[in-house]
Coordinates of C-alpha atoms in Angstrom, one line a residue:
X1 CA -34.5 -2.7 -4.6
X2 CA -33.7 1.0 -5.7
X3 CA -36.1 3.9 -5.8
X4 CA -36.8 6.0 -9.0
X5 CA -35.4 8.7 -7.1
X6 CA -32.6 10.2 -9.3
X7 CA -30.8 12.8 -10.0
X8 CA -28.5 14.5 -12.6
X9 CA -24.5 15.4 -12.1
X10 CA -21.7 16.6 -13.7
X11 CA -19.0 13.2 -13.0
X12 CA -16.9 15.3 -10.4
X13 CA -19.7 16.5 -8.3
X14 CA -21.8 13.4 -7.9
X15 CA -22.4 12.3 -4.4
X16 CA -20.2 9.4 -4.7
X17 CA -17.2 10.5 -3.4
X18 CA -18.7 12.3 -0.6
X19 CA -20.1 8.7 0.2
X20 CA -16.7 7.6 -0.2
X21 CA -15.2 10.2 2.2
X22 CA -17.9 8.8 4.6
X23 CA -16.5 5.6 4.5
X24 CA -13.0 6.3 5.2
X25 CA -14.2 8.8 8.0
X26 CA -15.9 6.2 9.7
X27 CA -13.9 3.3 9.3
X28 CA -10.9 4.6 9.8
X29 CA -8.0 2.2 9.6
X30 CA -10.8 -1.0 10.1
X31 CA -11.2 0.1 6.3
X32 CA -8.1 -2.6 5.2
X33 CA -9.0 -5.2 7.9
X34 CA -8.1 -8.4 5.8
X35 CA -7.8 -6.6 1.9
X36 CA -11.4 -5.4 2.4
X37 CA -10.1 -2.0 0.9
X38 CA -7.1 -3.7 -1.1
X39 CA -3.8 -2.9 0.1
X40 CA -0.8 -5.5 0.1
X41 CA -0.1 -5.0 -3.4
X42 CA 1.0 -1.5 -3.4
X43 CA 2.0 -2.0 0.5
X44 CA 4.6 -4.6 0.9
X45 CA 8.1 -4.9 1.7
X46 CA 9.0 -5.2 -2.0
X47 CA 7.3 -2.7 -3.3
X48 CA 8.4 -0.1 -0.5
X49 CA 11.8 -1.1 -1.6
X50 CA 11.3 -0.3 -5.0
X51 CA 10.2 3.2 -3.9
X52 CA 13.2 3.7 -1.1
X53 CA 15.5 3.0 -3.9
X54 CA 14.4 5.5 -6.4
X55 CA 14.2 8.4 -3.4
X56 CA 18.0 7.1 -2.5
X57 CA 18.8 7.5 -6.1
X58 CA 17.0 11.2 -5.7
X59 CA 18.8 11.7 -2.4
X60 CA 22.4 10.7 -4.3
X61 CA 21.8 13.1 -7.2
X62 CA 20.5 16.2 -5.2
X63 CA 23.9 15.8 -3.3
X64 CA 26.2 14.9 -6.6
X65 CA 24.9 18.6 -8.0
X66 CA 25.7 20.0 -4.3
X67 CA 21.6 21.0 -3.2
X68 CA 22.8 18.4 0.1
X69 CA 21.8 21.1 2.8
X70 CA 18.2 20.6 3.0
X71 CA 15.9 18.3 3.3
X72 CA 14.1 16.6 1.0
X73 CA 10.0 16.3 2.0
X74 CA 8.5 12.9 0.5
X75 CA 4.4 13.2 0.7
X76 CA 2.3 10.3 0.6
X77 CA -0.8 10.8 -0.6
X78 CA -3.8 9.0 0.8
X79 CA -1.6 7.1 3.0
X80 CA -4.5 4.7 4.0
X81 CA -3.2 2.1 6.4
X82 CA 0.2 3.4 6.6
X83 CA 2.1 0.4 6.0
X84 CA 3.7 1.3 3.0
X85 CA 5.0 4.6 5.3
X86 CA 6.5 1.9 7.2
X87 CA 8.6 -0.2 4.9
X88 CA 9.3 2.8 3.5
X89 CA 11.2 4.4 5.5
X90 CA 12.7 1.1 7.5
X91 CA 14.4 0.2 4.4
X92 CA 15.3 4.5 3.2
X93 CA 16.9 4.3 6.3
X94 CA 18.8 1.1 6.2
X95 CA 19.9 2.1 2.4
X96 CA 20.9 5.7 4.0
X97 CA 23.5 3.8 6.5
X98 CA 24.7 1.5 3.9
X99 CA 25.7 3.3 2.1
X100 CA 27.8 5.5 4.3
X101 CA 28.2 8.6 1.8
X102 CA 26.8 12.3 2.6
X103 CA 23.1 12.8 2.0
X104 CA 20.6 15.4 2.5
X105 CA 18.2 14.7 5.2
X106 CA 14.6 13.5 4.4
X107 CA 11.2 13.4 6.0
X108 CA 8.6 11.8 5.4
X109 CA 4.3 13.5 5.4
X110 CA 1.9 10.7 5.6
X111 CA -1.2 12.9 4.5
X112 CA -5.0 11.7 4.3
X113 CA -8.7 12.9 4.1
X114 CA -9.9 11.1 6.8
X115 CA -8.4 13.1 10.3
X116 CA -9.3 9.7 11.7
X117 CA -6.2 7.7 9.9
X118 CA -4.1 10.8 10.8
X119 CA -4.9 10.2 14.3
X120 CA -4.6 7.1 14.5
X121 CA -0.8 6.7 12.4
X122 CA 0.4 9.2 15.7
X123 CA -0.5 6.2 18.0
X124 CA 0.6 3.6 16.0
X125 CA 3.2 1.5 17.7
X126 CA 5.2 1.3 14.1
X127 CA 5.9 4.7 13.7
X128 CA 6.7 6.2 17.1
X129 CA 10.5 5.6 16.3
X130 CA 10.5 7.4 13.0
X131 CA 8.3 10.0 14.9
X132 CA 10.6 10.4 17.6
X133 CA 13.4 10.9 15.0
X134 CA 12.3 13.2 13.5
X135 CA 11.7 11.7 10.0
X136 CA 8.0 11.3 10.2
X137 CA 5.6 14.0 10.5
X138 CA 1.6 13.9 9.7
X139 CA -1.3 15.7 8.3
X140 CA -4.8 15.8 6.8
X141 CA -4.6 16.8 2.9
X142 CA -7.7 17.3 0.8
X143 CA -6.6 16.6 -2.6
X144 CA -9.2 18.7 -4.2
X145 CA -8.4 21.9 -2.0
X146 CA -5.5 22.2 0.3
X147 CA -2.7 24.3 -1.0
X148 CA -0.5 24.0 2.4
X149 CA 0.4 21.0 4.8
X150 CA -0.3 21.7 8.2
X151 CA 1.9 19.1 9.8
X152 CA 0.3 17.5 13.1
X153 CA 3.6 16.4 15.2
X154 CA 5.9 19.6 14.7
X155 CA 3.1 22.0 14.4
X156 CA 4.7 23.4 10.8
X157 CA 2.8 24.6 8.2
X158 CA 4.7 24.4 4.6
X159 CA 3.2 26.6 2.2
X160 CA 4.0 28.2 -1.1
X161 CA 7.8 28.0 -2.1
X162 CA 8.9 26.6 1.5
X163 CA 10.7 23.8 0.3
X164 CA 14.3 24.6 -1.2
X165 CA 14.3 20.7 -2.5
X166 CA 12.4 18.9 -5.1
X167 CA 9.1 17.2 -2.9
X168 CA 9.0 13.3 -3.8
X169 CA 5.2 12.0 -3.9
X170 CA 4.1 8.7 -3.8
X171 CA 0.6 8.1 -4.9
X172 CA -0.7 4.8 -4.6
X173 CA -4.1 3.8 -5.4
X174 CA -4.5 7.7 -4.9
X175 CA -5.4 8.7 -8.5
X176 CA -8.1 6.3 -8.2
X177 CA -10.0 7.1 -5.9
X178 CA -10.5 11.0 -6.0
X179 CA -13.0 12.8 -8.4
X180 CA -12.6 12.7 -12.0
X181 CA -14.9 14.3 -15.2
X182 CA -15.9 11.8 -17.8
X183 CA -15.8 13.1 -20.8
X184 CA -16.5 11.2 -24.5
X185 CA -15.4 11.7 -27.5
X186 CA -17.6 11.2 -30.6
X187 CA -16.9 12.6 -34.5
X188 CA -14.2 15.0 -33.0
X189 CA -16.5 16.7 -30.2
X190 CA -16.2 16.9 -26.5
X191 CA -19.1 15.8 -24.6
X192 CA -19.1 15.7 -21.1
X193 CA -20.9 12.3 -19.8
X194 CA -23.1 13.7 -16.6
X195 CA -24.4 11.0 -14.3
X196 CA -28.0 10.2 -12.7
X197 CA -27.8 8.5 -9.3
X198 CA -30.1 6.0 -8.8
X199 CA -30.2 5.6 -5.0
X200 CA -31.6 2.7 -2.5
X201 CA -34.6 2.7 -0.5
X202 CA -34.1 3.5 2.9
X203 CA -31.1 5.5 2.1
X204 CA -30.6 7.2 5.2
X205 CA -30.3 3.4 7.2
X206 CA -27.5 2.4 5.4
X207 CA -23.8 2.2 5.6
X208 CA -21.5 3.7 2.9
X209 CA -20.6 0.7 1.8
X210 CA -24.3 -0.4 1.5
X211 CA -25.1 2.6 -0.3
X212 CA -22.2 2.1 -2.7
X213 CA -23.1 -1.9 -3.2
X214 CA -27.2 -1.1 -4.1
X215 CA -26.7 2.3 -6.1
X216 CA -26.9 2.8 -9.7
X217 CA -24.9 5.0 -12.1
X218 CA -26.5 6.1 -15.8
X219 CA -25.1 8.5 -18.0
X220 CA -26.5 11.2 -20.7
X221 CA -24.0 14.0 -22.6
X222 CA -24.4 17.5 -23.7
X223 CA -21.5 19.4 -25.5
X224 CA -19.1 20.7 -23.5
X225 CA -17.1 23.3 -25.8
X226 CA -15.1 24.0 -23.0
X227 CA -12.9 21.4 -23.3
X228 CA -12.4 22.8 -27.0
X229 CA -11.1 26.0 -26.0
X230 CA -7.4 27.1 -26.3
X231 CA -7.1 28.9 -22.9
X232 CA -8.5 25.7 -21.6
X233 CA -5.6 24.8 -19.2
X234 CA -5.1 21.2 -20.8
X235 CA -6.3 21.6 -24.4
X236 CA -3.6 19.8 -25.9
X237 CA -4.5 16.6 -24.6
X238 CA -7.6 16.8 -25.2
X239 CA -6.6 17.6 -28.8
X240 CA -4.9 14.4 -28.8
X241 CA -8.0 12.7 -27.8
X242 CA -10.1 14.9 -30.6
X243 CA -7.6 13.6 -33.0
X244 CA -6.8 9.8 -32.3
X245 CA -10.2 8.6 -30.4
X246 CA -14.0 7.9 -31.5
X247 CA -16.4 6.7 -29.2
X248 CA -14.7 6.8 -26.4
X249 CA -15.0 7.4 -22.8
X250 CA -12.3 8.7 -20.6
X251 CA -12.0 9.5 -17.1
X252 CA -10.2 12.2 -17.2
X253 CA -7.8 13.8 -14.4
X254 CA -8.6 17.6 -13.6
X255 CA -8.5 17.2 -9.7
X256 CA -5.7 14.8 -10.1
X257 CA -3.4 17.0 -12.3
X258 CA -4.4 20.1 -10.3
X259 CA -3.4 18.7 -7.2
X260 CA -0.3 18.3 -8.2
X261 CA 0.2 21.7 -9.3
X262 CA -0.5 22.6 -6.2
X263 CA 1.7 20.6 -4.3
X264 CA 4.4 21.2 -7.3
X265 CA 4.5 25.1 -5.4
X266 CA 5.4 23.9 -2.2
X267 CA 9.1 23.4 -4.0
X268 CA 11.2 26.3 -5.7
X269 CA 12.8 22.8 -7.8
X270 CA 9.9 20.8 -8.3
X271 CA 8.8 17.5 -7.7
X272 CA 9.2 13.6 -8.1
X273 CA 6.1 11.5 -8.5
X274 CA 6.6 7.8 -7.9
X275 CA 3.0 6.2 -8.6
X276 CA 1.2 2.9 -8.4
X277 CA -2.7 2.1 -9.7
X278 CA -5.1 0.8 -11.9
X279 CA -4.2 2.9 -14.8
X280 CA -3.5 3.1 -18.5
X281 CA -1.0 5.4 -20.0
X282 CA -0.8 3.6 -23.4
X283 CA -3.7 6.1 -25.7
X284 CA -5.0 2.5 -27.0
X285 CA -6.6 1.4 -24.1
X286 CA -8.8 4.2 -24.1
X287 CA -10.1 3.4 -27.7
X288 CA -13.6 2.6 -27.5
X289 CA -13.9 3.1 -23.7
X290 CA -17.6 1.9 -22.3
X291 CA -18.7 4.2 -19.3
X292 CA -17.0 3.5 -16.4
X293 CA -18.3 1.2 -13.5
X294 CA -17.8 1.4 -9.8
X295 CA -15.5 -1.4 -8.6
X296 CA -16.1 -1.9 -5.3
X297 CA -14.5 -3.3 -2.3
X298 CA -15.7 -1.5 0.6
X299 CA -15.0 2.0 -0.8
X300 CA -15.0 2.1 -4.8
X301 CA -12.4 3.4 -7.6
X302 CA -11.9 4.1 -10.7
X303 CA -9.3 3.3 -13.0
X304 CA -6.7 6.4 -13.6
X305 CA -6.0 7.8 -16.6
X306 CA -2.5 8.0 -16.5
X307 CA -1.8 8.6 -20.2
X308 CA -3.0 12.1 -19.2
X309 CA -0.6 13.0 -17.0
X310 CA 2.1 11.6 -19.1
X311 CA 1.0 14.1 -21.5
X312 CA 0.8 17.1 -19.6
X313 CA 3.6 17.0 -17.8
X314 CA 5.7 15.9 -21.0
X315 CA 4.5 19.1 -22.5
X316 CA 6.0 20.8 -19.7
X317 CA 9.6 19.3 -20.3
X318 CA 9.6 16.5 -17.5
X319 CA 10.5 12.9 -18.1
X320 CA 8.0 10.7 -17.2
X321 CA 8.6 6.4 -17.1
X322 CA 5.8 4.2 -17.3
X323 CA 6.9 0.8 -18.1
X324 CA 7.2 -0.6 -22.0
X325 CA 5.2 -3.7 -21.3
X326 CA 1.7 -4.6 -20.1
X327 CA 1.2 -4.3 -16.6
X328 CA -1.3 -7.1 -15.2
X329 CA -2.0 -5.3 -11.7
X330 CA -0.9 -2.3 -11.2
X331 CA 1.0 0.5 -13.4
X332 CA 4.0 2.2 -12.0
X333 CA 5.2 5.4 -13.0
X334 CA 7.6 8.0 -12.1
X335 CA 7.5 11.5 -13.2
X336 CA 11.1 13.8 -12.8
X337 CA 9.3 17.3 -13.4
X338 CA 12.1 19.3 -12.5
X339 CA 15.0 21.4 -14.0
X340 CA 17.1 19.0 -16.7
X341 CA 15.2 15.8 -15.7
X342 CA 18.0 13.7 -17.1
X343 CA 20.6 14.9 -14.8
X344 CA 18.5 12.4 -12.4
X345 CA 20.2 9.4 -13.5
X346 CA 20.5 7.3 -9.7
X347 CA 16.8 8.0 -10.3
X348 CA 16.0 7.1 -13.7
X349 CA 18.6 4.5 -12.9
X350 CA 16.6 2.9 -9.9
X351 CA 13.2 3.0 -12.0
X352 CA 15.2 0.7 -14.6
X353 CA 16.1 -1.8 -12.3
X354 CA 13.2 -1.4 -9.8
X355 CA 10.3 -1.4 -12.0
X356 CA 11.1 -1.9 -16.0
X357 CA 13.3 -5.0 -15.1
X358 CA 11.6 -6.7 -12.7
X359 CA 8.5 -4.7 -10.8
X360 CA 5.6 -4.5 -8.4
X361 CA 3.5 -5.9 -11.3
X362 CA 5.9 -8.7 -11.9
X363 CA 6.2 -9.8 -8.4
X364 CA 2.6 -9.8 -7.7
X365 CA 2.2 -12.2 -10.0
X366 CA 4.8 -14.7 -9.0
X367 CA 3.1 -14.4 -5.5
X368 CA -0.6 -15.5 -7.2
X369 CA 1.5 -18.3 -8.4
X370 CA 2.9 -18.7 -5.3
X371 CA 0.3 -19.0 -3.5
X372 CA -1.6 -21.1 -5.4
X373 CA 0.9 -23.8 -5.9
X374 CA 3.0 -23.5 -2.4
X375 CA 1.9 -27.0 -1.0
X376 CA 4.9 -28.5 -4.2
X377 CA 7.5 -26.3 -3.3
X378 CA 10.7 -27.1 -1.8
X379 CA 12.5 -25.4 1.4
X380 CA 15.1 -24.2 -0.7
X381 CA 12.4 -22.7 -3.1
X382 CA 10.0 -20.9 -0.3
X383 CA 12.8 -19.2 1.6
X384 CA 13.9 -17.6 -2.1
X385 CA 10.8 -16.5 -2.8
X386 CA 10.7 -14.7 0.8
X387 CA 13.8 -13.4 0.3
X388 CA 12.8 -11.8 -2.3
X389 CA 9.1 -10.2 -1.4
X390 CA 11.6 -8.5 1.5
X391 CA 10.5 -11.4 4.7
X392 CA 6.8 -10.3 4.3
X393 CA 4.9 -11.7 7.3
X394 CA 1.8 -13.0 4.7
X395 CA 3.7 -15.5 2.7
X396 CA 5.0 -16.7 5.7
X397 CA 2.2 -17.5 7.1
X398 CA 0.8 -18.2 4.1
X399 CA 3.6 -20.8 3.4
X400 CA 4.5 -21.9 7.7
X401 CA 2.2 -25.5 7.1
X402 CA 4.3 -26.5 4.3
X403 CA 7.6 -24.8 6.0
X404 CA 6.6 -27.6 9.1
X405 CA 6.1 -30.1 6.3
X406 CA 9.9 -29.7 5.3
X407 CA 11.5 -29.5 8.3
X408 CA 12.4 -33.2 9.3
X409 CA 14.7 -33.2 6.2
X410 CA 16.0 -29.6 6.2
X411 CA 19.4 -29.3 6.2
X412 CA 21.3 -26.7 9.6
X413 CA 22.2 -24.1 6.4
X414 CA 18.3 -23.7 5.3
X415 CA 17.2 -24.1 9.0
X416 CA 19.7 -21.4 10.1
X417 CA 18.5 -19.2 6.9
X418 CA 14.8 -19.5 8.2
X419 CA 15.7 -18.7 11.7
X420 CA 17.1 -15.3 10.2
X421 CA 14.0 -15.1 7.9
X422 CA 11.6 -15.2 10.9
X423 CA 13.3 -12.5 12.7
X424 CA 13.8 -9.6 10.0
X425 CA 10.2 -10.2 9.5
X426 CA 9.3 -9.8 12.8
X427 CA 11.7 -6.8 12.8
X428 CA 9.7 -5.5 9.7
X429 CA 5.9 -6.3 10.7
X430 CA 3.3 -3.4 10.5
X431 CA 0.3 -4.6 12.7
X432 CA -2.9 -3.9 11.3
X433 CA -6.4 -4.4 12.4
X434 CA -6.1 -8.2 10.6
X435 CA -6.8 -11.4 12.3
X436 CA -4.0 -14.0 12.1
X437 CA -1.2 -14.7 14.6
X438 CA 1.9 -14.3 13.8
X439 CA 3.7 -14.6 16.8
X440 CA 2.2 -18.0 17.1
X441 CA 3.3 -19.3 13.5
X442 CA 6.8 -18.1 14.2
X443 CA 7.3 -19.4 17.3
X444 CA 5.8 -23.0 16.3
X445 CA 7.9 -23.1 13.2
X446 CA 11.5 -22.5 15.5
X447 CA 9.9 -24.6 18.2
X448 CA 10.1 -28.0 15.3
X449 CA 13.5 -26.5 15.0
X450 CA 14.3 -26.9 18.4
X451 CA 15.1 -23.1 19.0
X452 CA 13.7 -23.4 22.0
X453 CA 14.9 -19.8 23.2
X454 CA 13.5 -18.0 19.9
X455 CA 10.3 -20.1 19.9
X456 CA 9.9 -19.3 24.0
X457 CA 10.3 -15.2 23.0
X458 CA 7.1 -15.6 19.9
X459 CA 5.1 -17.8 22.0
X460 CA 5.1 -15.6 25.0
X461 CA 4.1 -12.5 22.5
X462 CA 1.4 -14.5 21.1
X463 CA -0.4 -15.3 24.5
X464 CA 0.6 -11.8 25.7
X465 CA -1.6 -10.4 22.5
X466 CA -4.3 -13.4 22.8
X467 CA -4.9 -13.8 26.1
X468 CA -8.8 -14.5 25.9
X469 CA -7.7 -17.4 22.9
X470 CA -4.7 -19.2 23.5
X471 CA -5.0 -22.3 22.5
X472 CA -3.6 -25.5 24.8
X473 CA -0.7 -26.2 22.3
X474 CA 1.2 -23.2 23.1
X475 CA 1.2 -23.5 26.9
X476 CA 2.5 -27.0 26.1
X477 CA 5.1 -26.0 23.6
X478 CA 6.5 -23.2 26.7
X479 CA 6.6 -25.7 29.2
X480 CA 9.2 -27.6 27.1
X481 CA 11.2 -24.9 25.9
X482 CA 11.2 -23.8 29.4
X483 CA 12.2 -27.5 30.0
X484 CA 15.1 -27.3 27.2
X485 CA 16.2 -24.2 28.9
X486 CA 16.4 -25.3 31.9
X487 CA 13.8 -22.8 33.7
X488 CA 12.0 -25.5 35.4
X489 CA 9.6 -23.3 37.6
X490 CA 8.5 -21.4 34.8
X491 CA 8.0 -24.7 32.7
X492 CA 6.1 -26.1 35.5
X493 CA 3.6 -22.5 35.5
X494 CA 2.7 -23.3 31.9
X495 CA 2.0 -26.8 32.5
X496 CA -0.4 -26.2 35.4
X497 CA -1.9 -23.4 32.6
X498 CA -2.8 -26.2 30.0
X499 CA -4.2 -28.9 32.9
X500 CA -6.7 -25.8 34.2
X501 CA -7.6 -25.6 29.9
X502 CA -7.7 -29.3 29.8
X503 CA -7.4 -31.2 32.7
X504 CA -7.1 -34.5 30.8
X505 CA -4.1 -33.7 28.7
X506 CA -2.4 -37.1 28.9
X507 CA 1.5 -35.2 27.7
X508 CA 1.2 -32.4 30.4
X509 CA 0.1 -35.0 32.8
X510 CA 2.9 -37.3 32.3
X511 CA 5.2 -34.8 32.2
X512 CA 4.3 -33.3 35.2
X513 CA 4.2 -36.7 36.7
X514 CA 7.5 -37.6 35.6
X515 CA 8.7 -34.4 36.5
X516 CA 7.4 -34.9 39.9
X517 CA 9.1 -38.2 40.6
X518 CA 12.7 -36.5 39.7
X519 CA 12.0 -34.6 42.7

């Protein structure tokens, strides 16, 4: 039940998105706990490669037009859970060594509103090698306002013209999810759509997420000339819009587009935006518009109007790739607003085969199809659709009851490929505040393969994280590894672990009994 308590704003100023700047504040990183705030999609090992491929091709054409003695800065903007950061900068790095040619040296700004994500990325056990290295550095960015990056691990500051390199920055689910007008077009006028919030009874009880769940959005317009003027900063897209569109609302960028001007003057060379959201950039999809709507999911969002930074920034001479076919998912884009844009061709290259010839979009939707249908596929078939979403620990463990299914007729080639499988995942997993085991799945998947020393090394993380909830199996499955390895006083420890869990486990006891008459 609401109240009749409303009140009128323009779009950009309703309370909204202080609401939502509550909610990251207070959740922190609990804010993606199991996809509450979705994040796998623009977050996973393949993606991340996508991206770490199109900054390598950056990297390999600064160097080819000899700018290879500075750095290059890559700035993520609302950073969130910091697992793209990750995968990121785990596979930049492994790209940077294979290839074995001279580079200029990067680092990497997670940035975010909420001072609590920023603290809590410098603790993260993830990061600390990048952080020690060097290549990872931290700070608080307010999209709306901040002109500078005041970076929390070195203590820098980079303002105005500091950076001698083009800045790289990745924007995912950014655009999104940070104040936009609304503005709608009807018989060639601007109008600007301001918004009454209709807000819940006991408002000052409630979370931000139960705020945002119970409140209620209504719009009424008044002329906004404005728009219409020609010192207006962006009046030839909204020309466009005069020209081509009739009833139509759209959501329209200012804070978005002015942020990146702002950052764009960090950089005496510009900038490379690589950028993943719900967003159209085709003009068509904003043809008869209906007022927005809040989508929720913890926080809320918007969808981003990306065919208005195409526009802009085209006007400006830069070269800007969204991709020629209908994304499902998400839209990813890349914007080269530097100096003689098509000089960038590792870059542009990298977009090609990164995102128009097989993307993000694309493999997010073989996963769906994965996912659903996983219990029909063959070994051979799982450990090639793995391969190729970069080991990611959720279709493992996701797929681990029908990997066990498939075992008994594996062949020592496919067991041998999963072994391998298991441990660049491990070598790649970004803990988050999520509640599955993967330790456990891992080591009882190499445990049917009788890999009794790999299984022994999960099994013993998994209880080390667990401790209040380990579950009788485990203990068993260590005593015979322990067993199979010959470390009998160890296997004999675990055993006398299960019989104080379950004193009536018949396999412990006749192990133990059998063990016992040996000696």
């Amino acid at each position: 039940m609401t109240s009749n308590n409303k009140q009128r704003y323009r779009f950009s100023e309703a309370p909204i998105w202080e609401i939502q700047r509550k909610y990251y504040e207070e959740e922190g990183l609990r804010a993606w706990r199991n996809d509450q705030v979705p994040q796998y999609i623009t977050s996973n090992p393949m993606i991340a490669a996508t991206y770490a491929e199109m900054i390598l091709g950056l990297l390999q054409d600064r160097a080819n037009q000899g700018h290879g003695s500075e750095p290059v800065y890559i700035v993520e903007l609302g950073a969130g859970a910091g697992r793209l950061a990750f995968h990121v900068l785990q596979e930049l790095c492994r790209l940077r060594d294979f290839a074995g040619m001279p580079l200029p040296a990067f680092r990497y700004i997670m940035t975010d509103l909420a001072m609590t994500n920023v603290l809590a990325w410098k603790e993260h056990p993830a990061l600390q090698s990048f952080i020690a290295e060097g290549l990872l550095d931290l700070a608080r960015f307010d999209a709306v306002n901040d002109t500078e990056l005041n970076l929390v691990v070195s203590g820098a500051t980079v303002r105005e013209g500091d950076l001698k390199q083009p800045v790289v920055l990745v924007a995912n689910y950014f655009f999104d999810s940070i104040p936009q007008e609304l503005i709608y077009v009807g018989e060639g006028q601007i109008y600007e759509a301001d918004v009454f919030v209709e807000y819940p009874e006991q408002l000052e009880k409630l979370k931000p997420s139960e705020v945002l769940n119970q409140i209620a959005l209504h719009y009424e317009y008044r002329r906004a000339p404005e728009y219409e003027q020609e010192n207006y900063p962006y009046r030839d897209v909204i020309a466009v819009y005069q020209e081509e569109l009739e009833d139509s609302h759209i959501l329209f960028p200012v804070a978005g587009l002015t942020c990146l001007e702002r950052l764009d003057r960090l950089s005496q060379a510009g900038f490379l935006l690589i950028t993943a959201d719900k967003g159209d950039h085709m003009l068509d999809h904003w043809r008869f518009a209906e007022p927005p709507e809040l989508i929720l999911h913890g926080s809320f969002s918007f969808n981003a109007n990306y065919h208005a930074f195409q526009h802009v920034f085209e006007q400006r001479g830069a070269q800007v790739y969204y991709p020629p076919h209908q994304f499902k998912n998400i839209n990813v884009g890349c914007i080269l607003h530097m100096e003689q844009p098509m000089n960038y061709f590792h870059t542009r290259l990298a977009y090609r085969r990164g995102v128009e010839r097989f993307g993000p979009d694309d493999f997010f939707s073989l996963k769906e199809w994965a996912d659903r249908n996983v219990e029909d596929m063959e070994l051979y078939q799982l450990l090639s659709f793995w391969r190729l979403g970069g080991y990611d620990a959720e279709f493992f463990i996701h797929s681990a009851k029908q990997i066990s299914s498939l075992l008994p007729e594996a062949n020592d080639d496919e067991k041998q490929d999963l072994v391998r499988g298991i441990e660049l995942m491990w070598s790649s997993f970004y803990v988050m505040a999520q509640r599955y085991d993967l330790a456990l799945d891992a080591g009882l998947v190499l445990f049917e393969m009788d890999r009794f020393e790999e299984s022994k090394r999960f099994l013993e993380i998994s209880i080390q994280q667990e401790t209040d909830e380990v579950v009788s199996t485990v203990y068993y499955c260590l005593a015979i590894c322990c067993f199979e390895l010959e470390m009998e006083e160890e296997a004999l420890q675990y055993l006398r672990k299960l019989l104080e869990l379950e004193p009536e486990h018949e396999e412990a006891l006749d192990l133990l009994s059998r063990f016992e008459l040996i000696h």
